[in-house]
Tab-separated table of C-alpha atoms in Angstrom:
chain	number	residue	atom	x	y	z
J	1	MET	CA	6.625	34.951	-17.089
J	2	PRO	CA	5.130	38.142	-19.243
J	3	GLU	CA	2.952	40.144	-17.294
J	4	ASP	CA	-0.043	39.989	-19.982
J	5	GLN	CA	0.591	35.924	-19.565
J	6	PRO	CA	-2.013	34.349	-16.527
J	7	LYS	CA	-0.501	32.970	-13.866
J	8	LEU	CA	-0.510	29.270	-14.111
J	9	ASP	CA	-2.180	27.579	-10.760
J	10	LEU	CA	0.839	25.312	-10.092
J	11	SER	CA	-1.408	22.993	-7.866
J	12	THR	CA	-4.436	22.443	-10.784
J	13	PHE	CA	-1.614	21.315	-12.859
J	14	LEU	CA	0.250	19.450	-10.661
J	15	LEU	CA	-3.005	17.420	-9.399
J	16	SER	CA	-4.131	16.408	-13.375
J	17	SER	CA	-0.598	15.331	-14.362
J	18	ILE	CA	-0.746	13.263	-10.842
J	19	HIS	CA	-4.255	11.926	-12.429
J	20	ASP	CA	-2.811	11.253	-16.179
J	21	MET	CA	0.303	9.364	-14.854
J	22	LYS	CA	-2.290	7.134	-12.611
J	23	ASN	CA	-3.902	6.538	-15.348
J	24	SER	CA	-1.388	5.490	-17.509
J	25	LEU	CA	0.261	3.166	-15.043
J	26	VAL	CA	-2.910	1.349	-14.203
J	27	MET	CA	-3.249	0.566	-18.182
J	28	MET	CA	0.419	-0.954	-17.784
J	29	SER	CA	-0.277	-2.962	-14.721
J	30	SER	CA	-2.906	-4.723	-16.486
J	31	TYR	CA	-0.749	-5.246	-19.887
J	32	LEU	CA	1.872	-6.275	-17.762
J	33	GLU	CA	-0.600	-8.763	-15.915
J	34	ASP	CA	-1.605	-10.643	-19.006
J	35	ALA	CA	1.608	-10.802	-20.003
J	36	LEU	CA	2.435	-12.602	-17.100
J	37	ALA	CA	-0.653	-14.535	-17.201
J	38	GLN	CA	0.595	-16.161	-20.687
J	39	MET	CA	3.891	-16.710	-20.225
J	40	PRO	CA	4.758	-20.002	-18.444
J	41	ASN	CA	4.990	-20.863	-14.677
J	42	GLU	CA	8.046	-20.487	-13.273
J	43	ALA	CA	8.849	-24.288	-12.844
J	44	GLU	CA	8.014	-24.505	-16.474
J	45	ALA	CA	10.472	-20.966	-17.193
J	46	ALA	CA	12.764	-22.517	-15.446
J	47	SER	CA	13.364	-25.322	-17.605
J	48	SER	CA	12.607	-24.056	-20.953
J	49	GLY	CA	15.327	-21.122	-19.722
J	50	ASN	CA	12.770	-18.093	-19.644
J	51	ALA	CA	12.980	-17.285	-16.246
J	52	PRO	CA	14.843	-14.091	-16.818
J	53	ALA	CA	12.201	-12.823	-18.666
J	54	ARG	CA	9.482	-13.746	-16.301
J	55	GLN	CA	11.420	-12.596	-13.178
J	56	LYS	CA	12.009	-9.190	-15.450
J	57	THR	CA	7.886	-8.576	-16.031
J	58	ALA	CA	7.043	-9.246	-12.251
J	59	GLN	CA	9.478	-6.812	-11.259
J	60	ALA	CA	8.076	-4.372	-13.682
J	61	LEU	CA	4.808	-5.329	-12.278
J	62	TYR	CA	5.871	-4.360	-8.708
J	63	GLU	CA	7.065	-1.144	-9.853
J	64	ALA	CA	4.550	0.053	-12.027
J	65	GLN	CA	1.852	-0.732	-9.085
J	66	ARG	CA	4.195	0.680	-6.736
J	67	VAL	CA	4.431	4.513	-8.130
J	68	ASN	CA	0.898	4.282	-8.872
J	69	ASN	CA	0.456	3.729	-5.392
J	70	HIS	CA	2.460	6.620	-4.082
J	71	LEU	CA	0.481	8.486	-6.736
J	72	ILE	CA	-2.712	7.917	-5.252
J	73	GLN	CA	-1.337	8.658	-1.612
J	74	LEU	CA	-0.573	11.749	-3.163
J	75	LEU	CA	-4.004	13.018	-4.041
J	76	ALA	CA	-5.159	11.353	-1.168
J	77	LEU	CA	-2.787	13.566	1.384
J	78	TYR	CA	-3.242	16.732	-0.718
J	79	LYS	CA	-7.013	16.260	-0.302
J	80	ILE	CA	-6.847	15.657	3.096
J	81	ASP	CA	-4.327	18.848	3.730
J	82	GLN	CA	-6.598	20.572	2.048
J	83	ALA	CA	-9.479	20.156	3.894
J	84	PHE	CA	-11.796	18.017	1.179
J	85	TYR	CA	-10.931	14.647	1.035
J	86	PRO	CA	-14.873	13.243	2.268
J	87	PHE	CA	-13.518	11.096	4.892
J	88	ASP	CA	-16.202	8.583	5.401
J	89	PRO	CA	-15.938	5.801	8.092
J	90	GLN	CA	-18.912	3.422	7.833
J	91	ASP	CA	-19.131	-0.271	9.360
J	92	GLN	CA	-17.026	-2.326	7.505
J	93	SER	CA	-16.513	-5.571	7.273
J	94	LEU	CA	-12.875	-6.774	7.642
J	95	ALA	CA	-13.506	-9.881	5.965
J	96	ASP	CA	-15.064	-8.211	2.568
J	97	LEU	CA	-11.585	-5.801	2.687
J	98	ALA	CA	-9.244	-8.895	3.078
J	99	ARG	CA	-10.493	-10.246	-0.091
J	100	GLU	CA	-10.843	-7.534	-2.326
J	101	ALA	CA	-6.701	-6.753	-0.959
J	102	LEU	CA	-5.795	-10.362	-1.733
J	103	ALA	CA	-7.206	-10.207	-5.408
J	104	ARG	CA	-5.671	-7.231	-5.345
J	105	ALA	CA	-2.080	-8.907	-4.880
J	106	GLN	CA	-2.745	-11.931	-6.141
J	107	PRO	CA	-1.458	-11.470	-10.043
J	108	LEU	CA	2.072	-9.905	-8.692
J	109	ALA	CA	2.059	-13.133	-6.234
J	110	GLU	CA	1.305	-15.806	-8.652
J	111	SER	CA	4.320	-14.261	-10.976
J	112	LYS	CA	6.887	-14.581	-7.820
J	113	GLY	CA	5.310	-17.734	-6.846
J	114	ILE	CA	4.649	-16.321	-3.375
J	115	GLN	CA	2.156	-18.322	-1.484
J	116	LEU	CA	-1.146	-15.315	0.263
J	117	ASP	CA	-2.879	-16.164	3.042
J	118	CYS	CA	-5.552	-14.791	4.975
J	119	GLU	CA	-6.357	-15.087	8.706
J	120	CYS	CA	-9.973	-12.922	9.230
J	121	PRO	CA	-13.032	-13.958	10.527
J	122	GLU	CA	-16.360	-13.468	8.872
J	123	ASP	CA	-17.933	-11.495	11.212
J	124	LEU	CA	-15.163	-8.757	12.470
J	125	PHE	CA	-16.415	-5.494	11.791
J	126	GLY	CA	-14.863	-2.130	12.499
J	127	TRP	CA	-15.587	1.737	11.781
J	128	PHE	CA	-13.692	2.905	9.152
J	129	ASP	CA	-12.925	4.726	5.689
J	130	TYR	CA	-13.138	1.925	3.489
J	131	GLU	CA	-10.917	3.651	0.613
J	132	LEU	CA	-7.882	4.581	2.741
J	133	VAL	CA	-7.882	1.617	4.857
J	134	PHE	CA	-8.169	-0.301	1.594
J	135	GLY	CA	-4.912	1.759	0.019
J	136	VAL	CA	-2.984	1.055	3.390
J	137	ILE	CA	-3.389	-2.765	3.039
J	138	VAL	CA	-2.590	-2.966	-0.168
J	139	GLN	CA	0.681	-0.850	0.008
J	140	ALA	CA	1.879	-2.420	2.739
J	141	MET	CA	0.872	-5.689	0.631
J	142	HIS	CA	2.862	-5.097	-2.123
J	143	ASN	CA	6.274	-4.280	0.155
J	144	ALA	CA	5.663	-7.626	1.463
J	145	LEU	CA	5.992	-9.563	-1.833
J	146	HIS	CA	8.458	-7.221	-2.484
J	147	TYR	CA	10.528	-8.401	0.049
J	148	THR	CA	9.510	-11.831	1.681
J	149	ARG	CA	11.117	-15.008	0.286
J	150	SER	CA	7.865	-17.212	-0.047
J	151	GLN	CA	5.056	-16.303	2.160
J	152	VAL	CA	2.749	-13.420	3.178
J	153	VAL	CA	0.204	-13.572	5.667
J	154	LEU	CA	-2.756	-11.021	5.921
J	155	ASN	CA	-4.639	-11.432	9.385
J	156	ALA	CA	-7.452	-9.151	11.211
J	157	SER	CA	-8.768	-9.614	14.463
J	158	ALA	CA	-10.278	-7.825	17.594
J	159	SER	CA	-8.494	-5.980	19.933
J	160	GLU	CA	-9.121	-4.195	23.113
J	161	ASP	CA	-9.323	-0.637	21.623
J	162	GLY	CA	-10.970	-1.708	18.206
J	163	VAL	CA	-9.042	-3.894	14.932
J	164	VAL	CA	-6.176	-4.559	14.098
J	165	ILE	CA	-4.921	-5.584	10.662
J	166	LYS	CA	-1.187	-7.375	10.056
J	167	ILE	CA	0.884	-7.783	7.006
J	168	GLU	CA	3.215	-10.362	8.039
J	169	ASP	CA	5.968	-12.127	5.959
J	170	ASP	CA	8.696	-14.630	5.769
J	171	GLY	CA	11.559	-12.114	4.853
J	172	PRO	CA	14.474	-10.344	6.539
J	173	GLY	CA	12.053	-7.957	7.941
J	174	PHE	CA	12.489	-4.409	8.479
J	175	PRO	CA	15.795	-2.986	9.364
J	176	GLU	CA	17.048	-1.777	12.246
J	177	PHE	CA	17.102	2.028	11.826
J	178	LEU	CA	13.990	1.836	10.716
J	179	LEU	CA	12.382	0.491	13.545
J	180	LYS	CA	14.393	3.108	15.801
J	181	GLN	CA	13.328	6.041	14.325
J	182	GLY	CA	9.747	5.980	15.889
J	183	ASN	CA	6.688	8.120	14.252
J	184	ALA	CA	6.501	7.973	10.736
J	185	VAL	CA	5.807	11.638	10.519
J	186	GLN	CA	9.308	12.465	11.518
J	187	ARG	CA	10.882	9.639	8.760
J	188	GLY	CA	12.859	11.535	6.715
J	189	ILE	CA	14.115	11.173	2.753
J	190	SER	CA	16.665	8.216	2.409
J	191	PHE	CA	19.159	9.316	-0.433
J	192	GLU	CA	21.227	5.975	0.573
J	193	THR	CA	17.866	3.913	-0.277
J	194	GLY	CA	15.749	5.888	-2.461
J	195	SER	CA	13.034	5.924	0.170
J	196	THR	CA	10.794	9.204	0.524
J	197	GLY	CA	8.994	7.004	2.998
J	198	LEU	CA	6.163	8.350	1.916
J	199	GLY	CA	3.698	4.863	2.155
J	200	LEU	CA	4.601	5.030	6.224
J	201	TYR	CA	3.530	8.526	6.070
J	202	PHE	CA	0.270	7.469	4.166
J	203	ALA	CA	-0.415	5.046	6.985
J	204	ASP	CA	0.416	7.154	9.331
J	205	VAL	CA	-2.617	9.611	8.544
J	206	VAL	CA	-4.682	7.623	7.545
J	207	ALA	CA	-4.609	5.715	10.973
J	208	ARG	CA	-4.737	8.893	13.134
J	209	LEU	CA	-7.532	10.031	11.485
J	210	HIS	CA	-9.344	7.389	12.758
J	211	LYS	CA	-10.356	7.849	16.141
J	212	ALA	CA	-12.838	6.892	19.162
J	213	GLY	CA	-13.360	9.149	21.685
J	214	LYS	CA	-9.195	10.484	23.027
J	215	THR	CA	-7.967	6.882	21.267
J	216	SER	CA	-6.187	7.640	17.498
J	217	GLY	CA	-5.566	4.522	15.275
J	218	ARG	CA	-1.494	3.857	14.942
J	219	ILE	CA	0.767	1.725	12.857
J	220	HIS	CA	3.503	-0.378	14.223
J	221	LEU	CA	6.389	-2.062	12.470
J	222	LYS	CA	8.117	-5.194	14.430
J	223	ASN	CA	9.938	-8.148	13.286
J	224	GLY	CA	9.235	-11.893	13.826
J	225	GLY	CA	5.432	-12.171	14.311
J	226	GLN	CA	4.124	-15.415	12.747
J	227	LEU	CA	6.673	-15.879	9.879
J	228	GLY	CA	9.718	-14.355	11.326
J	229	GLY	CA	9.784	-11.764	8.866
J	230	GLY	CA	8.699	-8.124	8.895
J	231	CYS	CA	5.408	-7.295	10.656
J	232	PHE	CA	2.795	-4.407	9.675
J	233	SER	CA	0.273	-3.439	11.775
J	234	LEU	CA	-2.892	-0.570	11.775
J	235	LEU	CA	-4.744	-0.218	14.553
J	236	LEU	CA	-8.043	1.119	14.201
J	237	PRO	CA	-10.145	2.131	17.379
């Protein structure tokens, strides 16, 4: 780089680029949702021979939303790391959170013929940062929609330490190596599967930001549950 050329602020450049990519992906997702809405439903598409086109469009929507979620997570993690994320826990309605998360996931669920269910009492409240927790739940639901066979359930309930939010599916469940790796922060990059572990890392960071006395939030993965597949839990004190 020439001496008289100003030094590039790489972090500013990257943040600006991520914002631009995120906005483009939001528009792309909107176009794909509109395209799916105008296509025949699954049964009609199968009988007319258009099922492959519908499946490919649904998969493109999933990938666009997945990458957009990752970009949002990267922005949030950068702000948290630099200590200027406006962390704002308040008394929040879990029912409102569940409804908004289901509305966000509904287009993808409908495009794949997957049943979305919600189990959450109207009078359940928790103390948390709405946007951060919403991001974790939407990401977990998108993951469940990708691997499930026919159904995904969002469940929110009171626990001894606070509230617990679960996303369960009837798919094959989490792979054994993922269940054995423990803390999400310690998970590395898998070149075999292409997984960076960003979604679980983000969920773990968000969970740990929420504290009540000596108790911190946490995430938990298991297989089984009410649908027999994967079960992601976010516990908030």
